[in-house]
XYZ file of C-alpha atoms in Angstrom:
433
model
C 9.373 -5.847 -23.319
C 5.685 -5.008 -22.929
C 6.336 -3.565 -19.477
C 9.146 -1.445 -20.933
C 6.884 0.054 -23.607
C 4.245 0.717 -20.954
C 6.720 2.663 -18.835
C 7.953 4.673 -21.812
C 4.370 5.473 -22.742
C 3.835 6.733 -19.225
C 6.337 9.543 -19.891
C 3.820 11.246 -22.141
C 1.101 10.800 -19.518
C 3.435 12.414 -16.966
C 3.666 15.531 -19.125
C -0.114 15.802 -19.114
C -0.380 15.440 -15.348
C 2.365 18.019 -14.752
C 0.786 20.627 -17.014
C -2.257 20.511 -14.753
C -0.214 21.840 -11.801
C 0.514 25.555 -11.442
C 2.868 27.715 -9.396
C 6.033 26.868 -7.531
C 5.580 23.846 -5.264
C 6.469 23.841 -1.579
C 9.493 21.527 -1.340
C 9.734 21.472 2.452
C 9.842 17.841 3.650
C 7.380 16.605 6.254
C 9.286 15.083 9.184
C 7.693 13.333 12.135
C 9.151 12.352 15.511
C 7.223 10.784 18.366
C 6.030 13.235 21.062
C 8.484 11.632 23.500
C 11.689 10.763 21.621
C 13.965 8.170 23.185
C 17.114 9.132 25.061
C 20.283 7.654 23.564
C 23.836 7.296 24.822
C 26.200 9.196 22.527
C 29.991 9.550 22.503
C 31.134 13.035 23.458
C 33.825 12.823 20.781
C 34.833 10.300 18.133
C 37.589 8.541 20.097
C 36.207 9.188 23.571
C 34.787 6.625 25.984
C 32.781 9.365 27.707
C 29.095 9.429 26.833
C 26.111 11.686 27.321
C 22.355 11.210 27.042
C 20.789 13.031 24.089
C 17.225 13.034 22.797
C 16.832 11.051 19.572
C 15.213 14.055 17.912
C 17.994 16.447 18.970
C 20.614 13.973 17.828
C 19.063 13.575 14.361
C 18.615 17.333 13.973
C 22.288 17.938 14.819
C 23.963 14.973 13.100
C 21.734 14.558 10.017
C 21.195 18.123 8.743
C 20.650 17.005 5.128
C 17.408 15.309 6.163
C 15.904 18.755 6.684
C 16.958 20.199 3.320
C 14.673 20.569 0.330
C 14.820 18.178 -2.592
C 14.908 19.950 -5.953
C 14.372 17.510 -8.837
C 16.493 17.949 -11.937
C 14.431 19.928 -14.447
C 13.745 17.104 -16.897
C 12.556 14.699 -14.164
C 9.960 17.083 -12.824
C 7.333 14.681 -11.439
C 7.052 11.339 -9.689
C 6.454 9.409 -12.898
C 9.600 10.692 -14.602
C 11.634 10.140 -11.426
C 10.416 6.535 -11.221
C 10.913 5.851 -14.929
C 14.489 7.132 -14.821
C 15.143 4.819 -11.878
C 14.086 1.949 -14.166
C 15.637 3.045 -17.463
C 18.699 5.068 -16.374
C 22.199 3.677 -16.865
C 24.060 3.969 -13.556
C 26.761 1.405 -14.312
C 29.343 4.008 -15.383
C 28.789 6.232 -12.340
C 28.370 3.672 -9.565
C 30.898 0.965 -10.419
C 30.683 -1.928 -7.967
C 32.489 -5.242 -7.721
C 31.648 -7.743 -5.015
C 33.138 -10.786 -3.361
C 30.340 -13.342 -3.284
C 29.832 -15.959 -0.576
C 27.306 -18.760 -1.002
C 25.403 -20.051 2.019
C 23.515 -23.344 2.092
C 20.485 -23.031 4.367
C 19.112 -25.747 6.610
C 15.975 -25.952 4.441
C 18.116 -26.743 1.389
C 18.027 -23.235 -0.101
C 20.985 -21.122 -1.197
C 21.777 -17.494 -0.404
C 24.317 -15.363 -2.228
C 25.905 -12.621 -0.093
C 27.894 -9.983 -1.974
C 30.580 -8.184 0.063
C 32.296 -4.911 -0.833
C 35.072 -3.898 -0.890
C 36.544 -7.065 -2.399
C 39.555 -6.853 -0.095
C 38.601 -5.930 3.477
C 41.931 -6.944 5.034
C 42.934 -3.331 5.748
C 39.706 -2.425 7.531
C 39.509 -2.384 11.310
C 37.520 -5.273 12.775
C 34.977 -2.839 14.246
C 34.288 -1.043 10.951
C 30.488 -0.696 10.590
C 28.906 -2.951 7.953
C 25.867 -1.810 5.961
C 23.520 -4.745 5.316
C 21.638 -3.801 2.133
C 18.256 -5.339 1.316
C 17.363 -4.682 -2.323
C 13.947 -4.128 -3.850
C 11.724 -6.299 -6.012
C 13.840 -5.954 -9.163
C 17.364 -5.961 -7.745
C 19.126 -9.113 -6.594
C 17.518 -12.204 -5.032
C 13.790 -11.798 -5.497
C 11.016 -14.440 -5.351
C 13.211 -16.450 -7.703
C 17.014 -16.451 -7.922
C 18.860 -13.523 -9.510
C 22.433 -12.769 -10.584
C 23.520 -16.404 -10.840
C 22.467 -17.602 -7.368
C 21.186 -21.162 -7.928
C 17.745 -22.332 -6.840
C 18.128 -25.411 -4.647
C 14.871 -25.320 -2.664
C 11.189 -24.560 -3.239
C 11.355 -22.157 -0.285
C 10.971 -18.790 -2.009
C 11.323 -15.181 -0.904
C 8.311 -12.890 -0.522
C 7.324 -9.470 0.813
C 6.940 -10.649 4.393
C 9.465 -13.488 4.578
C 12.288 -12.503 6.943
C 14.166 -15.767 7.519
C 16.548 -15.321 4.575
C 17.575 -11.937 5.963
C 17.704 -13.350 9.496
C 20.149 -16.103 8.484
C 22.262 -13.727 6.391
C 22.481 -11.351 9.356
C 23.520 -13.920 11.914
C 26.142 -15.246 9.465
C 27.588 -11.734 9.027
C 27.446 -11.129 12.796
C 29.362 -14.374 13.359
C 31.937 -13.638 10.638
C 32.500 -10.052 11.852
C 31.755 -10.232 15.603
C 33.094 -6.754 16.439
C 31.421 -4.857 13.586
C 28.136 -2.990 14.126
C 25.560 -3.991 11.492
C 23.442 -1.197 9.974
C 20.349 -2.064 7.931
C 19.452 -0.295 4.662
C 16.408 -1.404 2.656
C 14.987 -0.323 -0.692
C 11.281 -0.655 -1.593
C 10.186 -4.262 -0.953
C 13.526 -4.877 0.766
C 12.694 -2.019 3.127
C 9.459 -3.829 3.979
C 11.376 -7.013 4.824
C 13.940 -5.063 6.873
C 11.196 -3.269 8.819
C 9.451 -6.551 9.641
C 12.738 -8.158 10.636
C 13.625 -5.338 13.041
C 10.136 -5.417 14.565
C 10.246 -9.197 15.027
C 13.719 -9.157 16.552
C 13.014 -6.250 18.901
C 15.837 -5.721 21.396
C 17.538 -8.972 20.271
C 18.350 -7.673 16.784
C 21.903 -8.111 15.512
C 21.194 -5.100 13.270
C 21.541 -1.971 15.425
C 19.795 0.571 13.165
C 17.509 0.643 10.152
C 16.944 2.924 7.171
C 13.978 2.271 4.858
C 13.706 4.002 1.480
C 10.374 3.929 -0.394
C 8.966 1.188 1.827
C 5.540 -0.015 0.541
C 4.214 -0.365 4.132
C 0.550 -1.354 3.707
C 0.758 -3.848 0.839
C -2.987 -4.159 0.466
C -3.728 -0.427 0.323
C -0.719 0.418 -1.821
C -1.452 -2.384 -4.249
C -4.840 -0.812 -4.985
C -3.087 2.359 -6.128
C -4.163 4.615 -8.940
C -5.235 3.658 -12.456
C -1.722 4.446 -13.711
C -0.116 2.539 -10.852
C -2.184 -0.571 -11.439
C -1.955 -0.645 -15.222
C 1.627 0.549 -15.708
C 3.895 -0.023 -12.720
C 2.029 -3.038 -11.395
C 2.171 -4.728 -14.788
C 5.881 -3.940 -15.028
C 6.518 -5.670 -11.695
C 4.149 -8.544 -12.483
C 5.881 -9.087 -15.815
C 9.278 -9.074 -14.113
C 8.258 -11.819 -11.731
C 6.702 -13.862 -14.522
C 9.954 -13.610 -16.518
C 11.940 -14.761 -13.494
C 9.587 -17.673 -12.953
C 9.890 -18.689 -16.595
C 13.687 -18.543 -16.343
C 13.754 -20.862 -13.334
C 10.791 -23.060 -14.233
C 12.858 -26.237 -14.606
C 14.586 -25.910 -11.225
C 11.310 -25.260 -9.423
C 9.595 -28.291 -10.967
C 11.969 -30.935 -9.651
C 9.094 -32.240 -7.514
C 5.924 -32.071 -9.600
C 3.750 -32.849 -6.572
C 4.980 -29.850 -4.609
C 2.549 -26.923 -4.389
C 5.171 -24.604 -5.888
C 5.467 -26.769 -9.002
C 1.679 -26.968 -9.299
C 1.362 -23.165 -9.133
C 3.809 -22.572 -12.001
C 1.686 -23.458 -15.090
C -1.228 -21.122 -14.269
C 1.210 -18.318 -13.389
C 3.065 -18.667 -16.698
C -0.228 -18.738 -18.574
C -1.135 -15.225 -17.389
C -1.088 -12.535 -20.067
C 0.511 -9.222 -19.060
C -0.322 -9.749 -15.361
C -0.466 -7.052 -12.742
C 1.528 -7.662 -9.583
C -1.695 -8.507 -7.747
C -2.721 -11.034 -10.390
C 0.676 -12.723 -10.274
C 0.621 -12.757 -6.467
C -2.916 -14.177 -6.439
C -1.892 -16.946 -8.819
C 1.608 -17.773 -7.575
C 3.086 -15.868 -4.603
C 0.203 -16.490 -2.180
C 0.844 -20.210 -2.754
C 4.597 -20.373 -3.229
C 5.966 -17.353 -1.345
C 6.835 -19.185 1.847
C 6.612 -22.362 3.871
C 3.776 -24.050 5.716
C 1.923 -23.439 7.939
C 1.914 -19.738 6.949
C 1.570 -20.493 3.234
C -0.565 -20.945 1.184
C -2.979 -18.038 1.654
C -6.563 -18.073 0.358
C -6.112 -14.821 -1.595
C -3.424 -12.307 -2.479
C -5.076 -9.818 -0.107
C -4.650 -12.246 2.794
C -0.992 -12.502 1.839
C -0.688 -8.689 1.661
C -2.227 -8.237 5.101
C 0.205 -10.792 6.555
C 3.267 -9.309 4.834
C 2.689 -5.596 5.527
C 4.985 -3.569 7.771
C 2.934 -0.435 8.595
C 1.416 -2.135 11.644
C 4.698 -3.293 13.263
C 6.734 -0.060 13.366
C 5.895 0.388 17.040
C 7.785 -2.843 17.833
C 11.170 -1.668 16.496
C 13.753 -1.251 19.250
C 16.654 0.329 17.339
C 17.012 3.787 15.725
C 14.977 3.761 12.517
C 14.662 6.228 9.630
C 12.102 5.974 6.822
C 11.985 8.219 3.748
C 9.127 8.218 1.231
C 8.014 10.646 -1.482
C 4.507 12.108 -1.628
C 4.376 11.726 -5.421
C 5.485 8.085 -5.398
C 3.142 6.407 -7.924
C 3.698 2.998 -6.302
C 3.399 3.859 -2.582
C 0.427 6.093 -1.788
C -0.133 5.292 1.907
C 2.652 6.063 4.406
C 2.279 5.632 8.226
C 3.651 9.057 9.107
C 2.878 8.642 12.819
C 5.744 6.132 13.054
C 3.680 3.997 15.391
C 4.350 6.510 18.183
C 7.815 4.959 18.496
C 10.401 7.211 20.160
C 13.200 5.614 18.082
C 11.551 6.297 14.709
C 11.755 9.306 12.398
C 9.472 9.405 9.351
C 10.174 11.709 6.409
C 7.942 12.487 3.424
C 9.464 14.600 0.655
C 6.951 16.407 -1.602
C 8.513 14.790 -4.684
C 10.987 12.094 -5.651
C 8.913 9.297 -7.156
C 9.608 5.668 -6.261
C 13.294 5.337 -5.344
C 14.110 8.374 -7.473
C 15.054 11.624 -5.723
C 17.216 12.546 -8.735
C 18.727 16.026 -8.653
C 21.408 17.884 -10.592
C 24.912 16.932 -9.520
C 28.335 18.196 -10.522
C 28.206 17.143 -14.170
C 25.956 14.152 -13.496
C 22.583 13.155 -12.073
C 22.825 12.807 -8.301
C 20.417 11.443 -5.694
C 19.217 13.705 -2.884
C 18.966 10.723 -0.505
C 22.712 10.009 -0.630
C 23.796 12.662 1.891
C 21.060 12.146 4.522
C 21.486 8.373 4.383
C 25.271 8.628 4.799
C 24.824 11.045 7.709
C 22.359 8.619 9.289
C 24.717 5.643 8.873
C 27.625 7.610 10.321
C 25.523 8.700 13.295
C 24.156 5.245 14.104
C 27.387 3.403 13.316
C 29.921 5.679 15.020
C 28.246 8.163 17.363
C 25.590 6.193 19.233
C 26.714 3.793 21.950
C 24.578 0.723 21.409
C 23.772 -2.121 23.743
C 26.298 -4.927 24.159
C 26.283 -8.187 22.203
C 24.916 -9.890 25.327
C 21.418 -8.688 24.432
C 21.431 -10.648 21.155
C 20.750 -14.377 20.934
C 23.800 -16.612 21.108
C 25.292 -17.901 17.863
C 26.937 -21.339 17.756
C 28.125 -23.999 15.311
C 26.539 -27.425 15.845
C 28.163 -30.847 15.441
C 27.289 -30.956 11.725
C 28.868 -27.585 10.998
C 25.653 -25.524 10.776
C 25.786 -21.997 12.158
C 22.683 -21.559 14.302
C 21.083 -19.033 16.613
C 19.471 -19.863 19.926
C 15.684 -19.669 19.728
C 15.447 -20.447 15.990
C 16.015 -24.232 15.829
C 14.780 -24.610 12.236
C 17.222 -22.054 10.855
C 20.885 -22.564 10.067
C 23.499 -21.923 7.413
C 26.959 -22.952 6.329
C 29.391 -21.733 3.671
C 29.610 -23.780 0.482
C 31.946 -23.722 -2.494
C 31.536 -21.191 -5.271
C 31.244 -17.446 -5.271
C 34.267 -15.229 -5.781
C 34.615 -11.831 -7.431
C 31.385 -10.687 -9.066
C 30.697 -7.779 -11.420
C 27.741 -5.836 -10.030
C 27.623 -3.237 -12.785
C 25.287 -4.998 -15.208
C 21.609 -5.891 -15.094
C 19.867 -9.027 -16.282
C 18.601 -9.313 -19.807
C 14.848 -8.913 -20.079
C 14.495 -7.537 -16.536
C 13.464 -4.076 -15.349
C 15.655 -2.555 -12.636
C 14.980 -0.067 -9.888
C 11.494 -0.911 -8.549
C-alpha cells in the first residue's frame, strides 16, 4: 500500500516536471541499424517457396512501417511518469480479456513452471502457426517467487539473469509444437532474460526472433537512476518483491539450513526497501543456484545479470524499443552491439512500458502495431534456418524431456493446470513494471 501511495504522489511531481518544459517536442523516434545489416532469405510471396535475399534494414523499413511513426501520448498522460503510473494503476481487464490453458511442468531441480497457452482451444490452428513466447516483467506472472497460483516446490528462484526457466519452457514448447516457429517477446525484466537467453543460445536458439520492450539492459547503471526513480519506482518494486516473499515464506523455509531460508528473515525485516536494498539482502543470495550464487553484493549480481553487453552475440532478428523518458531505464545501448540482426528504437516519450495513446473510444498502446508487424515479418516472411541447427530434444528413460548439451536441465508434465482466468491481478501487488 505504501508503494501505491508513493506512485500516486508522483503524479503531482510529474505535473511540476512537465511545466518546466516548453514548446512542442520532437516526437521523431531514434532508430539504429548496424552499418552492415545482415542479408536475410525472404519469401517472394506468402505461399511461395521462392526466396530472395534482402537487407535486414530494407526488410524492416518495408514490412514494419509503424516502427517509423511518431508516438503521440494521450493528452492526460503527457510525460513518462504519468505513462508509467497508468501502466501500474490502469484497469485493462475489460479491454484485454484473456483466458489461458495452463500446463504445469516439473523441472529436474524439483521446481515447477506454469505455462499459460492461448487460445484455450488450438485444435483448429495449423501445426506451423507461429507461437509467441511471452516473458513478463517483474510484476507480472512468475517472478522471484511464484505468482498466479503456481506452487513453489524448490528453492531455485528466478532472477534478472537466470535463463534456465525460459530455456526449459522453450524446449518443451518446441517439442510439443515441432513445426511451429517460436517468436520471443519480453517486457521489462522479462526482456532482459529473453535477451540473455538469445545471446547464450546463439545460432542454436529454438526461438527464431526476439522483441524486447523497455529492457533494463545495464542493471547496475539503471538501478542508480534518478532521485525519483530510486525513492518511488524502486521502492514500489522492492515492496512488491517483499510482499511476494512474505506470501511464500512458509514454502521457502522447508529446509531451515538452506541459504534461501536463512536470507528470508533479514529481507522481511526491511522497512520500505528499494529494489537495490531487497536485492542486496535477498536476491544476490537466493536468486539462483551455486556456483553462480551467492554474490558478494547486489552490484556484483547486477553486473552478472545485465544484457547490454551481450547483444552482439544474438544470432536471430532482434528488435528493442525503449522510451527516452522512461523513469526506470535511463541507459540504453543504442549501438545494438554493432549486430547486423539488431534494430534499436528509442521513442522520445512513452515511460516504462507505457506508450499510451488515444484509441477509438479507448486508450491504446502505440507499440501494438509495430510489434504485430514485427511478429508477422519474422514469423511468416523470413525463411529461417532448419531445425537441424538447434540442439536435439529427447525423452530419457525416466520420462524427462531433455536437450543435448544441457544435462542438468529437464522437464515433464505433471497433473494440474487447466483453464485459467488471466484478467485479474493479485491482491496487494502492483502490476505493469
